Structure formats: structure tokens, C-alpha cells
Coordinates of C-alpha atoms in Angstrom, one line a residue:
X1 CA 12.6 14.4 -5.0
X2 CA 16.0 14.6 -2.5
X3 CA 17.9 17.7 -2.2
X4 CA 19.7 18.0 0.9
X5 CA 23.2 18.9 -0.6
X6 CA 22.5 22.2 -2.4
X7 CA 21.1 25.4 -1.3
X8 CA 17.0 25.8 -2.3
X9 CA 14.9 28.4 -1.4
X10 CA 15.3 29.2 2.3
X11 CA 12.5 30.3 4.1
X12 CA 14.2 32.4 6.4
X13 CA 12.0 35.6 6.6
X14 CA 8.9 34.0 5.4
X15 CA 7.5 33.6 8.8
X16 CA 9.2 34.7 12.2
X17 CA 11.5 31.9 13.7
X18 CA 11.3 30.5 17.4
X19 CA 13.7 32.1 20.0
X20 CA 16.4 29.8 20.8
X21 CA 19.5 30.7 23.7
X22 CA 22.1 28.9 20.9
X23 CA 24.8 30.7 19.3
X24 CA 23.6 29.3 16.0
X25 CA 20.9 27.2 15.1
X26 CA 19.2 25.7 12.2
X27 CA 15.9 23.8 11.1
X28 CA 15.7 21.8 7.8
X29 CA 13.2 19.5 6.3
X30 CA 14.9 16.2 5.4
X31 CA 13.1 15.1 2.6
X32 CA 13.6 18.7 0.5
X33 CA 16.7 19.8 2.1
X34 CA 14.6 23.2 2.6
X35 CA 16.1 25.3 5.5
X36 CA 13.2 26.6 7.3
X37 CA 14.9 28.7 9.8
X38 CA 18.6 29.9 10.6
X39 CA 19.9 31.8 13.3
X40 CA 23.5 32.7 12.3
X41 CA 23.4 29.6 10.4
X42 CA 26.9 30.1 8.3
X43 CA 29.1 31.2 11.3
X44 CA 31.8 28.5 11.5
X45 CA 32.0 27.0 15.4
X46 CA 33.3 23.9 16.9
X47 CA 31.0 21.2 16.9
X48 CA 32.3 18.4 19.4
X49 CA 30.6 15.2 19.0
X50 CA 28.2 16.5 16.1
X51 CA 31.2 15.1 14.3
X52 CA 30.4 11.6 14.4
X53 CA 27.2 12.2 12.3
X54 CA 30.1 12.2 9.4
X55 CA 32.1 9.7 10.9
X56 CA 29.3 7.3 11.0
X57 CA 27.8 8.0 7.2
X58 CA 31.3 8.0 5.8
X59 CA 32.0 4.7 7.7
X60 CA 28.5 3.5 6.7
X61 CA 29.3 4.0 2.9
X62 CA 33.1 3.1 2.6
X63 CA 33.0 -0.1 5.3
X64 CA 30.9 -3.6 5.3
X65 CA 28.9 -3.6 8.5
X66 CA 29.7 -7.2 9.1
X67 CA 33.4 -6.3 9.4
X68 CA 35.6 -6.9 12.7
X69 CA 36.9 -3.5 13.5
X70 CA 40.1 -4.3 15.9
X71 CA 41.0 -1.6 18.9
X72 CA 44.6 -0.3 18.5
X73 CA 46.8 0.8 20.9
X74 CA 45.7 4.7 19.5
X75 CA 42.1 4.1 19.9
X76 CA 42.2 2.4 23.3
X77 CA 41.6 4.8 26.4
X78 CA 40.6 7.9 23.9
X79 CA 40.0 10.8 26.2
X80 CA 36.6 11.7 26.8
X81 CA 33.2 9.8 26.6
X82 CA 34.3 6.3 25.9
X83 CA 32.8 2.7 25.3
X84 CA 35.8 1.3 27.3
X85 CA 36.8 -0.7 24.6
X86 CA 39.8 -3.0 25.5
X87 CA 43.1 -3.4 23.7
X88 CA 43.1 -5.3 20.9
X89 CA 39.1 -6.4 21.4
X90 CA 37.2 -6.8 18.0
X91 CA 33.7 -5.9 17.5
X92 CA 31.7 -5.4 13.9
X93 CA 31.3 -2.4 12.6
X94 CA 27.6 -2.1 12.7
X95 CA 27.7 -2.5 16.6
X96 CA 30.9 -0.4 16.9
X97 CA 28.7 2.4 15.2
X98 CA 25.6 2.1 17.7
X99 CA 28.3 2.7 20.4
X100 CA 29.7 5.7 18.3
X101 CA 26.0 7.2 18.1
X102 CA 24.4 6.2 21.2
X103 CA 27.3 6.4 23.7
X104 CA 29.3 9.0 21.6
X105 CA 32.6 6.6 22.1
X106 CA 35.5 8.6 21.0
X107 CA 37.5 5.1 21.2
X108 CA 35.0 3.7 19.1
X109 CA 35.4 6.6 16.4
X110 CA 39.1 6.3 16.2
X111 CA 39.1 2.5 15.9
X112 CA 36.3 2.8 13.1
X113 CA 38.4 5.3 11.3
X114 CA 41.6 3.6 11.3
X115 CA 39.4 0.4 10.2
X116 CA 37.5 2.1 7.2
X117 CA 40.4 5.0 6.4
X118 CA 43.8 2.7 6.9
X119 CA 44.4 5.4 9.6
X120 CA 43.2 8.2 11.4
X121 CA 44.3 10.6 8.8
X122 CA 43.2 8.6 6.1
X123 CA 39.6 8.6 7.3
X124 CA 39.7 12.5 7.7
X125 CA 40.9 12.9 4.4
X126 CA 37.2 10.8 3.5
X127 CA 35.5 13.1 5.7
X128 CA 36.6 16.2 4.0
X129 CA 36.0 14.8 0.5
X130 CA 32.5 13.9 1.8
X131 CA 31.9 17.3 2.9
X132 CA 32.8 19.0 -0.7
X133 CA 30.9 16.3 -2.1
X134 CA 27.5 17.2 -0.5
X135 CA 28.5 21.0 -0.7
X136 CA 29.2 21.6 3.0
X137 CA 31.4 25.0 2.1
X138 CA 31.8 26.1 5.8
X139 CA 33.1 22.5 7.3
X140 CA 36.5 21.3 7.5
X141 CA 37.2 18.2 9.8
X142 CA 40.6 17.5 12.0
X143 CA 39.3 14.1 13.4
X144 CA 36.4 11.6 13.7
X145 CA 35.3 12.0 17.3
X146 CA 35.2 16.0 17.7
X147 CA 37.7 16.6 20.4
X148 CA 38.7 20.2 20.1
X149 CA 41.2 20.9 17.4
X150 CA 42.4 23.9 15.5
X151 CA 41.0 24.1 12.0
X152 CA 37.8 21.3 13.1
X153 CA 34.6 23.1 12.7
X154 CA 31.1 23.3 10.8
X155 CA 28.2 25.5 10.8
X156 CA 24.7 24.9 11.9
X157 CA 23.5 24.9 8.4
X158 CA 25.9 22.6 7.0
X159 CA 25.1 20.3 9.7
X160 CA 21.6 20.4 8.9
X161 CA 22.4 19.7 5.4
X162 CA 24.6 16.6 6.5
X163 CA 22.1 15.3 8.6
X164 CA 19.5 15.5 5.9
X165 CA 21.7 13.5 3.6
X166 CA 22.6 11.1 6.1
X167 CA 19.1 10.5 7.2
X168 CA 18.6 9.2 3.9
X169 CA 20.6 6.2 4.7
X170 CA 18.6 3.3 6.1
X171 CA 21.2 2.1 8.2
X172 CA 22.0 5.7 9.6
X173 CA 18.3 6.1 10.2
X174 CA 18.0 3.1 12.1
X175 CA 20.8 3.5 14.3
X176 CA 20.2 7.2 15.5
X177 CA 16.5 6.1 16.1
X178 CA 17.6 3.4 18.5
X179 CA 17.1 4.1 22.0
X180 CA 19.0 1.1 23.6
X181 CA 21.3 -1.4 22.0
X182 CA 23.2 -4.7 23.3
X183 CA 26.4 -5.8 21.7
X184 CA 28.8 -8.9 22.7
X185 CA 31.3 -8.3 24.9
X186 CA 34.4 -11.1 23.9
X187 CA 36.1 -10.4 27.0
X188 CA 33.4 -10.7 29.8
X189 CA 30.5 -12.7 30.6
X190 CA 28.2 -9.7 30.3
X191 CA 27.0 -8.0 27.4
X192 CA 27.6 -4.1 26.2
X193 CA 24.2 -2.5 26.9
X194 CA 24.1 0.9 25.8
X195 CA 21.3 3.9 26.4
X196 CA 21.2 6.7 24.0
X197 CA 22.4 10.1 25.4
X198 CA 19.7 11.4 23.2
X199 CA 17.0 12.8 25.6
X200 CA 14.6 13.9 22.7
X201 CA 14.3 10.6 21.9
X202 CA 12.1 10.2 25.1
X203 CA 10.8 14.1 25.1
X204 CA 9.4 14.9 22.3
X205 CA 6.8 12.9 20.3
X206 CA 8.1 11.3 17.0
X207 CA 11.6 12.1 17.9
X208 CA 13.9 9.7 15.7
X209 CA 17.4 10.8 15.9
X210 CA 20.5 12.1 16.1
X211 CA 23.4 13.2 18.3
X212 CA 24.5 15.1 20.9
X213 CA 27.7 16.9 21.7
X214 CA 29.8 18.8 24.2
X215 CA 33.5 19.9 25.1
X216 CA 34.8 22.6 27.5
X217 CA 35.0 24.7 24.2
X218 CA 32.4 24.0 22.1
X219 CA 29.7 23.7 25.0
X220 CA 26.6 22.1 24.3
X221 CA 25.9 21.1 20.9
X222 CA 22.8 19.0 19.7
X223 CA 21.3 17.7 16.5
X224 CA 17.7 16.1 16.5
X225 CA 15.1 15.0 14.0
X226 CA 11.7 13.9 14.4
X227 CA 9.0 12.7 11.9
X228 CA 4.9 13.7 12.1
X229 CA 2.4 13.1 9.3
X230 CA 4.9 11.6 7.0
X231 CA 7.5 14.7 7.4
X232 CA 10.5 14.3 8.8
X233 CA 12.8 17.6 10.0
X234 CA 16.2 17.7 11.8
X235 CA 16.9 20.6 14.2
X236 CA 20.8 21.6 15.0
X237 CA 21.9 24.3 17.9
X238 CA 25.6 25.0 18.8
X239 CA 26.3 26.4 21.9
X240 CA 22.9 26.0 23.8
X241 CA 22.4 25.9 27.1
X242 CA 18.7 25.0 26.8
X243 CA 18.7 22.7 24.1
X244 CA 16.2 20.1 24.7
X245 CA 13.4 23.1 24.9
X246 CA 14.8 24.6 22.0
X247 CA 14.7 21.9 19.9
X248 CA 11.2 21.0 21.0
X249 CA 10.1 25.0 19.9
X250 CA 12.1 24.8 16.6
X251 CA 10.4 21.3 15.7
X252 CA 7.3 22.6 16.8
X253 CA 7.8 25.6 14.2
X254 CA 8.4 23.7 11.5
X255 CA 5.8 21.2 11.6
X256 CA 3.1 23.8 12.2
X257 CA 4.4 26.4 9.7
X258 CA 6.0 24.3 6.7
X259 CA 4.0 21.2 6.3
X260 CA 4.6 19.1 2.9
X261 CA 2.4 19.6 0.4
X262 CA 2.0 17.4 -2.7
X263 CA 2.8 19.6 -5.7
X264 CA 2.4 16.4 -8.3
X265 CA 1.7 12.9 -8.2
X266 CA 3.2 9.9 -9.7
X267 CA 1.9 9.1 -13.4
X268 CA 0.2 12.1 -13.5
X269 CA -0.9 13.6 -16.9
X270 CA 1.1 16.5 -18.0
X271 CA -1.7 18.7 -19.7
X272 CA -1.7 19.0 -23.6
X273 CA 1.2 16.5 -24.2
X274 CA 1.7 12.5 -24.0
X275 CA 4.0 12.7 -21.3
X276 CA 3.2 11.7 -17.3
X277 CA 5.3 12.4 -14.2
X278 CA 8.1 9.6 -13.0
X279 CA 7.4 10.3 -9.8
X280 CA 5.6 12.5 -7.0
X281 CA 6.8 15.6 -5.7
X282 CA 6.5 17.2 -2.1
X283 CA 7.8 20.2 -0.7
X284 CA 7.5 22.2 2.4
X285 CA 5.2 25.3 2.0
X286 CA 4.2 28.0 4.5
X287 CA 0.3 28.8 3.7
X288 CA 1.2 31.9 2.0
X289 CA 3.8 30.2 -0.2
X290 CA 1.5 27.9 -2.2
X291 CA 0.7 29.9 -5.0
X292 CA 4.4 31.4 -5.9
X293 CA 5.2 27.3 -7.0
X294 CA 5.8 27.4 -10.8
X295 CA 6.5 24.5 -13.3
X296 CA 8.2 24.3 -16.4
X297 CA 8.2 21.4 -18.9
X298 CA 11.5 20.7 -20.5
X299 CA 11.5 18.2 -22.9
X300 CA 14.5 16.0 -24.6
X301 CA 15.3 16.4 -28.3
X302 CA 16.8 12.8 -28.0
X303 CA 14.3 10.6 -25.8
X304 CA 16.6 8.1 -23.4
X305 CA 16.5 4.3 -23.4
X306 CA 14.9 2.8 -20.5
X307 CA 14.7 -0.8 -19.7
X308 CA 11.1 -2.5 -20.3
X309 CA 9.6 -4.3 -17.0
X310 CA 8.6 -7.1 -18.9
X311 CA 11.5 -8.1 -21.3
X312 CA 14.9 -7.2 -19.9
X313 CA 16.2 -7.1 -23.3
X314 CA 13.7 -4.8 -24.8
X315 CA 14.6 -1.2 -24.7
X316 CA 12.0 1.2 -24.4
X317 CA 12.7 5.0 -25.1
X318 CA 10.4 6.4 -22.5
X319 CA 12.2 9.2 -20.5
X320 CA 11.1 12.5 -22.2
X321 CA 12.4 15.1 -20.1
X322 CA 11.7 17.0 -16.9
X323 CA 9.2 19.3 -15.1
X324 CA 11.6 22.1 -13.3
X325 CA 9.9 23.6 -10.0
X326 CA 10.6 26.9 -8.9
X327 CA 9.2 29.2 -5.8
X328 CA 9.4 32.5 -6.4
X329 CA 11.9 32.2 -9.0
X330 CA 14.2 29.9 -7.1
X331 CA 14.8 26.3 -8.4
X332 CA 13.3 23.5 -5.6
X333 CA 13.5 20.3 -7.4
X334 CA 12.7 18.6 -11.0
X335 CA 10.5 15.4 -11.9
X336 CA 11.5 13.2 -14.8
X337 CA 8.4 12.8 -17.3
X338 CA 8.0 9.5 -19.6
X339 CA 6.1 9.2 -22.5
X340 CA 2.4 7.4 -21.9
X341 CA 2.5 3.7 -21.8
X342 CA 6.4 3.5 -21.3
X343 CA 8.2 1.7 -18.6
X344 CA 8.7 3.8 -15.3
X345 CA 11.6 2.6 -13.3
X346 CA 11.1 2.1 -9.7
X347 CA 12.9 3.9 -6.9
X348 CA 14.4 1.5 -3.8
X349 CA 11.6 1.8 -1.0
X350 CA 13.1 -0.4 1.5
X351 CA 16.4 -1.1 3.3
X352 CA 17.0 -4.4 1.7
X353 CA 16.7 -2.5 -2.0
X354 CA 19.0 0.3 -0.9
X355 CA 21.7 -1.9 0.5
X356 CA 24.1 -4.2 -1.5
X357 CA 25.6 -7.5 -0.2
X358 CA 27.2 -7.7 3.4
X359 CA 25.5 -4.1 4.2
X360 CA 27.3 -2.0 2.0
X361 CA 25.4 0.9 0.4
X362 CA 25.1 0.1 -3.4
X363 CA 21.9 1.5 -5.3
X364 CA 21.2 4.0 -2.6
X365 CA 24.7 5.8 -2.9
X366 CA 24.7 5.5 -6.6
X367 CA 21.2 7.2 -7.3
X368 CA 22.4 10.1 -4.6
X369 CA 25.6 10.5 -6.5
X370 CA 23.7 10.7 -9.7
X371 CA 21.5 13.1 -8.5
X372 CA 24.0 15.5 -7.2
X373 CA 26.0 15.4 -10.4
X374 CA 23.0 16.6 -12.4
X375 CA 21.9 19.3 -10.0
X376 CA 25.3 20.7 -9.5
X377 CA 26.5 20.5 -13.1
X378 CA 26.6 24.0 -14.6

């Protein structure tokens, strides 16, 4: 169950967290969305190029990866870090996203925003709509690149939740894990060649993202992610002069103290009933928390129609309800349950299944929005 956009049983106080030099910091388990560590995590601060995490996920969801993006006069020669794109140059959205996330190109950010949103202002509206959609309560965006601007801010906790959301998108996940990327250059005989600025990819075992950031007012900002033993964590620091070392300590802390624990398996019989679980469920738990998980079976009075695997025309009344899971009285997720012998629909497991034609997100985004609507409904 994927819950990175709601607050679920924060672990703060369960185990003393690691020390950092950051003004604000957060650590999140990507699968569950559980905040494992937070230091002034809701303090609203400047976030520099960590902004581009939102830029990338909005562009991936709203745009088409093979679209040609043209560099306008307002995107050309944008101040700060740059891909040095030429005025009028065209590049696919996918390649421009690589330049955005690996080299933090501000010119790419503006070009992407104008292409996807019709204008920078239109794209910023999409960014703030996405922030509201995924429950970021302490974030507001004024531009797609992160250059210092009044009213442009976020928090370590919000950025952790945004990153967890984005890392479930296979395109985003692939891009931010890439160390080196080449792209065609229409104006020269040589190709663009981009080396990822994120040193964590080379410094930390299992590292697979995400984004660096710096301005003179925001100072050093970093979001990193890593996967070990099937568990992915993401760490955030804002204004941290020793971020590489701090992130290693934070990630080590999470992996060592909050491993994923299997609470339920798919198609597991529910005792004293005629139903089975529709999916498995894992959750990051400290050793002392394992006994605190409780389960509550909620059966529906009107079974839901689901399609039969063998016959597309035949409907099977299989979905029977759900199991709500709590940790010490706080909701952490739910598992659908189905009548024994009924068809259990599969979940997308590959990028090909998660993406529609031309690279736009289809099934994946639809599923997330459905889950979001269920969880945030009164």
C-alpha cells in the first residue's frame, strides 16, 4: 500500500535520531510514506533547485516524453546553473528532463515549464495544484527552477513526501538514478554529455537519487535516496554544510532501525472468514513497535463487481471489504480483501504497464489518485 501523501504514524521519538548539521531535515520510507526522522521538519525555508523535483514530476505526468521542447527567449541564458541551450533549440522532453535533474539546468526548467504549462505562470499553477493534491501543507512555488523568490518555499517533511510520491513514478525514478547521460546536439558535431551532480550516487552503497540544490540564500540543500534489501529511503536536508556525510548517517539510521516488516502476504486467508487478502503489506517498524500493529476487518454489505480474468464479459462479485491497519492507534494503511475463489486484479509491476502511449503516465497516476481520494475522504 503506497501512502506517501498522508501523515501516518511518524516515528519521531521512537528511537533517538542521527545528528545533522542541517537547519531542517527529514527521512522517509518511500513505500509507506512514514517519516522516520524529522528535525524542524515543518519549518518553511528556501529550497533552491530541490524545486525541480516538483518540476520533473509535473512535467512527466502532464507532458509527453517524445514531444520536442523549444527554447524560448525567456528560457535562453537563464541565470544560475545551465545546460547552455541555444535560442530556438529543440530537444525532447525526456532528454530535457535528464538535463534538468542531472545538471540542474535552469534554462531547461523554464523551457519545460513553458512547453507543458503554456507559460511559466501556467506551469507554476500546476505545481501548486500538485502540492495541494498530494497534501503538501507547507509548500508554495513561484517558479520551476528554484531561484530565490519571495513566496517560494517548502519544508523538509513536505519535500520528503513529494520525493516519495515522485519515486513511485518509473520515469522519474529512472532519471534521478542515472549517473551519466548523452543527448543529441542539433547545433554541434558533438553530443551533450551530462554527469550527475549528486555525489551520493557514487559515495553511498545503494544510492539511486535524487537532487542537489544551492543558492546564496538557501545555502546547500540535498535530497538523496537509496535502496537496500528491497527498502527505499529518501533523506532531505536544508541549509546543511556537511550534507554528504549527514545523508549517509540518516540513511544508515533508517535502514538499521526501521527495516520493512511483512505484516500480510497476498492471498493470505483471513481467519474465521471466507475472504483472502488482495495484496501484501509491509511497513517500516522498529523492533519495539512490532507488537503494536493491530488489524481490523471491515466487510462491505454490497460486494463490488470485478472483472473475471478468464472472461472479460463476466463480472465477479469478489471485492468484499478491507483490513485497516493501525500502529498504536494511528492508521498506517489498508488491504483489500476478496472472496475466496474470486479474481484478484493485478497491480502494475513494470514501466511498460505503468505508462501509456507516447510515455504519458496513465494507469499508474490513475491508481494513485484513486488511493488518494479514498484516504483523504471524510
